[in-house]
Amino acid sequence: MNSRLFPARLLATALLAVALFSTTACGGSEPPRKAAGGDWPAVDAAGVKSLVAESKGAPLLLCFWTTWCPSCRQEMGELAKLRSAYKPGQLRMVAVSLDEGPDALKAFFKDKPPVEVLHAGPAVGQAYGIESIPHLMIYDRDGKQVFNRPGAYPFAMLDGLIKGLVKE
């Protein structure tokens, strides 16, 4: 390969990635859960496991993320688009923050978050074997895990993963 073309191709690939993962804030019909007084509900590894059990009947998308991760920030916009594409009760989405403390969430979400947000901390990420973020786990209506991969996914891919799991 011509070494002069490599930087140009790298730049073109980077610009394409930015275009694919551009985010916009969307309103939605399902209000995210947030504790009174602005504090973020905390969850441990057992609490994450119970999310799966209590979400039976509707698919569950868990996004493990942090506020300092650029790809995670982009994924929040894609999750907002996904939430607005489904009726309340068709899909539950929970962003599980692996930030050190809830103060990062307070600073990050000056307004209403795009999805339900829980604070877990780094130990929960370790308990679930999360080695890179963002990391998505998707469960079907029966609580069976159908997707477990790291990465930021654009709306079209997320919608494709979810569409067959949702009851009309």
Coordinates of N, CA and C in Angstrom, one line a residue:
M1 N 0.9 -1.2 0.0 CA 0.0 0.0 0.0 C 0.9 1.2 0.0
N2 N 0.5 2.2 -0.7 CA 1.2 3.5 -0.8 C 1.1 4.2 0.6
S3 N 2.3 4.5 1.2 CA 2.3 5.0 2.5 C 1.8 6.5 2.5
R4 N 1.7 7.2 1.4 CA 1.2 8.5 1.4 C -0.3 8.5 1.4
L5 N -1.0 7.4 1.0 CA -2.4 7.3 1.0 C -2.9 6.9 2.4
F6 N -2.1 6.2 3.2 CA -2.5 5.7 4.5 C -3.1 6.8 5.4
P7 N -2.5 7.9 5.6 CA -3.1 9.0 6.5 C -4.4 9.5 5.9
A8 N -4.5 9.6 4.6 CA -5.8 10.1 4.0 C -6.9 9.1 4.2
R9 N -6.6 7.8 4.1 CA -7.6 6.8 4.3 C -8.0 6.7 5.8
L10 N -7.0 6.9 6.6 CA -7.3 6.9 8.1 C -8.2 8.0 8.4
L11 N -7.9 9.2 7.9 CA -8.7 10.4 8.1 C -10.1 10.2 7.6
A12 N -10.3 9.6 6.4 CA -11.6 9.3 5.8 C -12.4 8.4 6.7
T13 N -11.7 7.3 7.2 CA -12.4 6.4 8.0 C -12.8 7.0 9.3
A14 N -12.0 7.9 9.9 CA -12.3 8.6 11.1 C -13.5 9.5 10.9
L15 N -13.6 10.2 9.8 CA -14.7 11.1 9.5 C -16.0 10.3 9.3
L16 N -15.9 9.2 8.6 CA -17.1 8.3 8.5 C -17.6 7.8 9.8
A17 N -16.7 7.4 10.7 CA -17.1 7.0 12.0 C -17.8 8.1 12.8
V18 N -17.3 9.3 12.7 CA -17.9 10.4 13.4 C -19.3 10.7 12.8
A19 N -19.5 10.6 11.5 CA -20.8 10.8 10.9 C -21.7 9.7 11.3
L20 N -21.3 8.5 11.4 CA -22.2 7.4 11.7 C -22.6 7.5 13.2
F21 N -21.7 8.0 14.0 CA -22.1 8.0 15.5 C -22.4 9.4 16.0
S22 N -22.8 10.3 15.1 CA -23.3 11.6 15.6 C -24.5 11.4 16.4
T23 N -24.7 12.2 17.5 CA -25.8 12.1 18.4 C -26.6 13.3 18.4
T24 N -27.9 13.1 18.7 CA -28.8 14.2 19.0 C -29.6 13.8 20.2
A25 N -30.0 14.8 20.9 CA -30.9 14.5 22.1 C -32.3 14.4 21.6
C26 N -33.0 13.3 22.1 CA -34.3 13.1 21.7 C -35.2 13.1 23.0
G27 N -36.4 13.6 22.8 CA -37.4 13.4 23.9 C -37.9 12.0 23.8
G28 N -38.6 11.6 24.8 CA -39.2 10.2 24.8 C -40.4 10.1 25.6
S29 N -41.1 9.0 25.4 CA -42.3 8.8 26.2 C -42.2 8.1 27.5
E30 N -41.0 7.5 27.7 CA -40.8 6.7 28.9 C -39.9 7.5 29.8
P31 N -40.3 7.9 31.0 CA -39.4 8.7 31.9 C -38.3 7.8 32.5
P32 N -37.1 8.3 32.5 CA -36.0 7.5 33.1 C -36.2 7.5 34.6
R33 N -35.7 6.5 35.3 CA -35.8 6.4 36.7 C -34.6 7.2 37.3
K34 N -35.0 8.1 38.3 CA -34.0 8.9 39.0 C -34.5 9.1 40.4
A35 N -33.6 8.9 41.4 CA -34.1 9.0 42.7 C -34.5 10.5 43.0
A36 N -35.3 10.7 44.0 CA -35.7 12.0 44.5 C -34.4 12.8 44.9
G37 N -34.4 14.0 44.7 CA -33.3 14.9 45.1 C -32.2 14.8 44.2
G38 N -32.3 14.2 43.0 CA -31.2 14.2 42.1 C -30.2 13.1 42.3
D39 N -30.3 12.3 43.3 CA -29.3 11.2 43.5 C -29.6 10.1 42.6
W40 N -28.6 9.4 42.2 CA -28.7 8.3 41.3 C -28.8 7.0 42.0
P41 N -29.8 6.2 41.7 CA -29.9 4.9 42.4 C -28.7 4.0 42.2
A42 N -28.2 3.4 43.3 CA -27.0 2.6 43.2 C -27.5 1.1 43.0
V43 N -26.7 0.4 42.3 CA -26.9 -1.0 42.1 C -25.6 -1.8 42.2
D44 N -25.7 -3.0 42.8 CA -24.5 -3.9 42.8 C -24.7 -5.0 41.8
A45 N -23.8 -6.0 41.8 CA -23.9 -7.1 40.8 C -25.2 -7.8 41.0
A46 N -25.6 -8.1 42.2 CA -26.9 -8.8 42.4 C -28.0 -7.9 41.9
G47 N -27.9 -6.6 42.1 CA -29.0 -5.7 41.6 C -29.1 -5.8 40.1
V48 N -28.0 -5.8 39.4 CA -28.0 -5.9 38.0 C -28.7 -7.2 37.6
K49 N -28.4 -8.3 38.3 CA -29.0 -9.6 38.0 C -30.5 -9.5 38.2
S50 N -30.9 -8.8 39.2 CA -32.4 -8.7 39.5 C -33.1 -7.9 38.4
L51 N -32.4 -6.9 37.8 CA -33.0 -6.2 36.7 C -33.5 -7.1 35.6
V52 N -32.7 -8.1 35.3 CA -33.0 -9.1 34.3 C -34.3 -9.8 34.7
A53 N -34.4 -10.2 36.0 CA -35.5 -11.0 36.4 C -36.8 -10.1 36.4
E54 N -36.7 -8.9 36.8 CA -37.9 -8.0 36.9 C -38.3 -7.5 35.6
S55 N -37.5 -7.6 34.6 CA -37.8 -7.1 33.2 C -38.5 -8.2 32.3
K56 N -38.7 -9.4 32.9 CA -39.3 -10.4 32.0 C -40.6 -9.9 31.5
G57 N -40.9 -10.2 30.2 CA -42.1 -9.8 29.6 C -41.8 -8.7 28.5
A58 N -40.7 -8.0 28.7 CA -40.2 -7.0 27.7 C -38.7 -7.2 27.6
P59 N -38.1 -7.0 26.4 CA -36.7 -7.1 26.3 C -36.0 -6.1 27.1
L60 N -34.8 -6.4 27.5 CA -34.0 -5.5 28.4 C -32.6 -5.2 27.7
L61 N -32.3 -4.0 27.5 CA -31.0 -3.6 27.0 C -30.2 -2.9 28.2
L62 N -29.1 -3.5 28.5 CA -28.2 -2.9 29.5 C -27.0 -2.4 28.8
C63 N -26.7 -1.1 29.1 CA -25.5 -0.5 28.5 C -24.5 -0.1 29.7
F64 N -23.4 -0.8 29.8 CA -22.4 -0.5 30.8 C -21.5 0.6 30.2
W65 N -21.3 1.7 30.9 CA -20.7 2.9 30.3 C -20.1 3.7 31.4
T66 N -19.4 4.8 31.0 CA -18.9 5.8 31.9 C -19.1 7.2 31.3
T67 N -19.1 8.2 32.1 CA -19.3 9.6 31.6 C -18.0 10.1 30.9
W68 N -16.9 9.6 31.2 CA -15.6 10.1 30.6 C -15.2 9.4 29.3
C69 N -16.0 8.4 28.9 CA -15.7 7.7 27.6 C -16.4 8.3 26.4
P70 N -15.6 8.8 25.4 CA -16.2 9.4 24.3 C -17.2 8.5 23.5
S71 N -16.9 7.2 23.4 CA -17.8 6.3 22.7 C -19.1 6.1 23.5
C72 N -18.9 6.1 24.8 CA -20.1 5.9 25.7 C -21.0 7.1 25.5
R73 N -20.5 8.3 25.4 CA -21.3 9.5 25.3 C -22.0 9.5 24.0
Q74 N -21.4 9.0 22.9 CA -22.1 8.8 21.6 C -23.2 7.8 21.7
E75 N -22.9 6.7 22.5 CA -23.9 5.7 22.6 C -25.2 6.2 23.3
M76 N -25.1 7.1 24.2 CA -26.2 7.7 24.9 C -27.2 8.3 23.9
G77 N -26.6 9.0 22.9 CA -27.5 9.6 21.8 C -28.2 8.5 21.0
E78 N -27.5 7.4 20.7 CA -28.1 6.3 20.0 C -29.2 5.6 20.8
L79 N -29.0 5.5 22.1 CA -30.0 4.9 23.0 C -31.2 5.8 23.1
A80 N -31.0 7.1 23.0 CA -32.1 8.1 23.1 C -33.0 7.9 21.8
K81 N -32.3 7.7 20.7 CA -33.1 7.5 19.4 C -33.9 6.2 19.5
L82 N -33.2 5.1 20.0 CA -33.9 3.8 20.2 C -35.1 3.9 21.1
R83 N -35.0 4.6 22.2 CA -36.1 4.8 23.1 C -37.3 5.4 22.5
S84 N -37.0 6.4 21.7 CA -38.1 7.2 21.0 C -38.8 6.3 19.9
A85 N -38.1 5.2 19.5 CA -38.7 4.4 18.4 C -39.7 3.4 19.0
Y86 N -39.7 3.2 20.3 CA -40.6 2.1 20.8 C -41.6 2.7 21.8
K87 N -42.7 2.1 21.9 CA -43.8 2.5 22.9 C -43.4 2.1 24.3
P88 N -43.9 2.9 25.3 CA -43.6 2.5 26.7 C -44.0 1.1 27.0
G89 N -43.1 0.3 27.7 CA -43.4 -1.0 28.0 C -42.9 -2.1 27.0
Q90 N -42.6 -1.6 25.8 CA -42.1 -2.5 24.8 C -40.6 -2.9 25.0
L91 N -39.9 -2.0 25.6 CA -38.4 -2.2 25.7 C -38.0 -1.5 27.0
R92 N -37.2 -2.1 27.8 CA -36.6 -1.4 28.9 C -35.1 -1.3 28.6
M93 N -34.6 -0.1 28.8 CA -33.2 0.2 28.6 C -32.6 0.9 29.9
V94 N -31.5 0.3 30.3 CA -30.9 0.8 31.5 C -29.4 1.0 31.2
A95 N -28.9 2.3 31.5 CA -27.5 2.6 31.4 C -26.9 2.4 32.8
V96 N -26.0 1.5 32.9 CA -25.4 1.1 34.2 C -24.0 1.8 34.2
S97 N -23.9 2.9 35.0 CA -22.7 3.7 35.1 C -21.6 3.0 35.9
L98 N -20.4 2.9 35.3 CA -19.3 2.3 36.0 C -18.4 3.3 36.5
D99 N -18.8 4.6 36.6 CA -18.0 5.7 37.1 C -17.7 5.4 38.6
E100 N -16.6 6.0 39.0 CA -16.2 5.9 40.4 C -17.3 6.3 41.4
G101 N -18.0 7.4 41.1 CA -19.0 7.9 42.0 C -20.1 8.6 41.2
P102 N -21.3 8.8 41.9 CA -22.4 9.4 41.3 C -22.3 10.9 40.9
D103 N -21.3 11.6 41.4 CA -21.1 13.0 41.1 C -20.8 13.2 39.6
A104 N -20.2 12.2 39.0 CA -19.9 12.3 37.6 C -21.2 12.3 36.8
L105 N -22.2 11.6 37.3 CA -23.5 11.5 36.6 C -24.2 12.9 36.8
K106 N -24.1 13.5 38.0 CA -24.8 14.7 38.2 C -24.2 15.8 37.2
A107 N -22.9 15.8 37.0 CA -22.3 16.8 36.1 C -22.7 16.5 34.7
F108 N -22.7 15.2 34.3 CA -23.0 14.8 32.9 C -24.4 15.1 32.5
F109 N -25.4 14.7 33.3 CA -26.8 14.9 33.0 C -27.3 16.1 33.7
K110 N -27.2 17.2 33.0 CA -27.7 18.5 33.5 C -29.2 18.5 33.4
D111 N -29.7 17.8 32.4 CA -31.2 17.6 32.2 C -31.5 16.2 32.3
K112 N -32.7 15.8 31.9 CA -33.2 14.5 32.0 C -32.4 13.5 31.2
P113 N -31.9 12.4 31.7 CA -31.1 11.4 30.9 C -32.0 10.8 29.8
P114 N -31.4 10.3 28.8 CA -32.2 9.7 27.7 C -32.8 8.3 28.0
V115 N -32.2 7.7 29.0 CA -32.7 6.3 29.4 C -32.6 6.2 31.0
E116 N -33.1 5.2 31.5 CA -33.0 4.9 32.9 C -31.5 4.8 33.3
V117 N -31.0 5.4 34.3 CA -29.6 5.4 34.6 C -29.5 4.9 36.1
L118 N -28.6 4.0 36.3 CA -28.2 3.5 37.6 C -26.7 3.6 37.8
H119 N -26.3 3.9 39.0 CA -24.9 3.9 39.3 C -24.4 2.6 39.9
A120 N -23.4 2.0 39.3 CA -22.9 0.7 39.8 C -21.5 0.8 40.3
G121 N -20.6 1.5 39.7 CA -19.2 1.6 40.0 C -18.4 0.5 39.3
P122 N -17.1 0.7 39.4 CA -16.2 -0.3 38.7 C -16.3 -1.7 39.1
A123 N -16.6 -2.0 40.4 CA -16.7 -3.4 40.8 C -17.7 -4.2 40.1
V124 N -18.8 -3.6 39.7 CA -19.9 -4.3 39.0 C -19.4 -4.7 37.6
G125 N -18.6 -3.8 37.0 CA -18.0 -4.1 35.7 C -17.1 -5.3 35.8
Q126 N -16.3 -5.3 36.8 CA -15.4 -6.5 37.0 C -16.2 -7.7 37.3
A127 N -17.3 -7.7 38.0 CA -18.1 -8.8 38.3 C -18.8 -9.4 37.1
Y128 N -19.1 -8.5 36.1 CA -19.7 -9.0 34.9 C -18.7 -9.2 33.7
G129 N -17.4 -9.1 34.0 CA -16.4 -9.3 33.0 C -16.3 -8.3 31.9
I130 N -16.7 -7.0 32.3 CA -16.7 -5.9 31.3 C -15.2 -5.5 31.2
E131 N -14.6 -5.6 30.0 CA -13.2 -5.2 29.8 C -13.1 -4.0 29.0
S132 N -14.1 -3.6 28.3 CA -14.1 -2.4 27.5 C -15.5 -1.8 27.5
I133 N -15.6 -0.5 27.3 CA -16.9 0.2 27.3 C -17.0 1.0 26.1
P134 N -18.2 1.3 25.7 CA -19.5 0.8 26.2 C -19.6 -0.7 25.9
H135 N -20.4 -1.3 26.7 CA -20.7 -2.8 26.6 C -22.2 -3.0 26.7
L136 N -22.7 -3.7 25.7 CA -24.2 -3.9 25.6 C -24.5 -5.4 25.9
M137 N -25.5 -5.5 26.7 CA -26.1 -6.8 27.0 C -27.6 -6.7 26.7
I138 N -28.1 -7.6 25.9 CA -29.5 -7.6 25.5 C -30.2 -8.9 25.9
Y139 N -31.3 -8.8 26.6 CA -32.1 -10.0 27.1 C -33.4 -10.0 26.4
D140 N -33.9 -11.2 26.0 CA -35.2 -11.3 25.4 C -36.3 -11.2 26.4
R141 N -37.6 -11.4 26.0 CA -38.7 -11.2 26.9 C -38.7 -12.3 28.0
D142 N -38.0 -13.4 27.8 CA -38.0 -14.5 28.8 C -36.7 -14.3 29.7
G143 N -35.9 -13.3 29.6 CA -34.7 -13.1 30.4 C -33.5 -13.8 29.9
K144 N -33.6 -14.4 28.7 CA -32.4 -15.1 28.1 C -31.5 -14.1 27.4
Q145 N -30.2 -14.1 27.7 CA -29.3 -13.2 27.1 C -29.1 -13.6 25.6
V146 N -29.3 -12.6 24.7 CA -29.2 -12.8 23.3 C -28.1 -12.0 22.7
F147 N -27.5 -11.1 23.4 CA -26.4 -10.3 22.9 C -25.5 -9.9 24.1
N148 N -24.2 -9.9 23.9 CA -23.2 -9.5 24.9 C -21.9 -9.2 24.3
R149 N -21.8 -7.9 23.9 CA -20.6 -7.4 23.2 C -20.2 -6.0 23.6
P150 N -18.9 -5.7 23.6 CA -18.5 -4.3 23.7 C -18.7 -3.6 22.4
G151 N -18.7 -2.3 22.5 CA -18.8 -1.4 21.3 C -19.9 -0.4 21.3
A152 N -19.7 0.6 20.6 CA -20.8 1.6 20.4 C -21.5 1.2 19.1
Y153 N -22.8 1.2 19.1 CA -23.6 0.7 18.0 C -24.5 1.8 17.5
P154 N -24.6 2.1 16.2 CA -25.5 3.1 15.7 C -27.0 2.6 15.9
F155 N -27.9 3.6 15.8 CA -29.3 3.3 16.0 C -29.8 2.1 15.1
A156 N -29.4 2.1 13.8 CA -29.9 1.1 12.9 C -29.5 -0.3 13.3
M157 N -28.3 -0.5 13.9 CA -27.9 -1.8 14.3 C -28.6 -2.1 15.6
L158 N -28.8 -1.2 16.5 CA -29.5 -1.4 17.8 C -31.0 -1.8 17.4
D159 N -31.6 -1.1 16.6 CA -33.0 -1.3 16.2 C -33.1 -2.7 15.6
G160 N -32.1 -3.1 14.7 CA -32.1 -4.4 14.1 C -32.0 -5.5 15.2
L161 N -31.3 -5.3 16.2 CA -31.1 -6.3 17.3 C -32.4 -6.4 18.1
I162 N -33.1 -5.3 18.3 CA -34.2 -5.2 19.2 C -35.5 -5.6 18.5
K163 N -35.7 -5.2 17.2 CA -37.0 -5.3 16.5 C -37.6 -6.7 16.7
G164 N -36.9 -7.8 16.5 CA -37.5 -9.1 16.6 C -37.9 -9.5 18.0
L165 N -37.4 -8.8 19.0 CA -37.6 -9.2 20.4 C -38.8 -8.5 21.0
V166 N -39.3 -7.4 20.3 CA -40.4 -6.6 20.9 C -41.7 -7.1 20.4
K167 N -42.7 -7.1 21.3 CA -44.1 -7.4 21.0 C -44.7 -6.2 20.4
E168 N -45.5 -6.4 19.3 CA -46.1 -5.2 18.7 C -47.4 -4.8 19.5

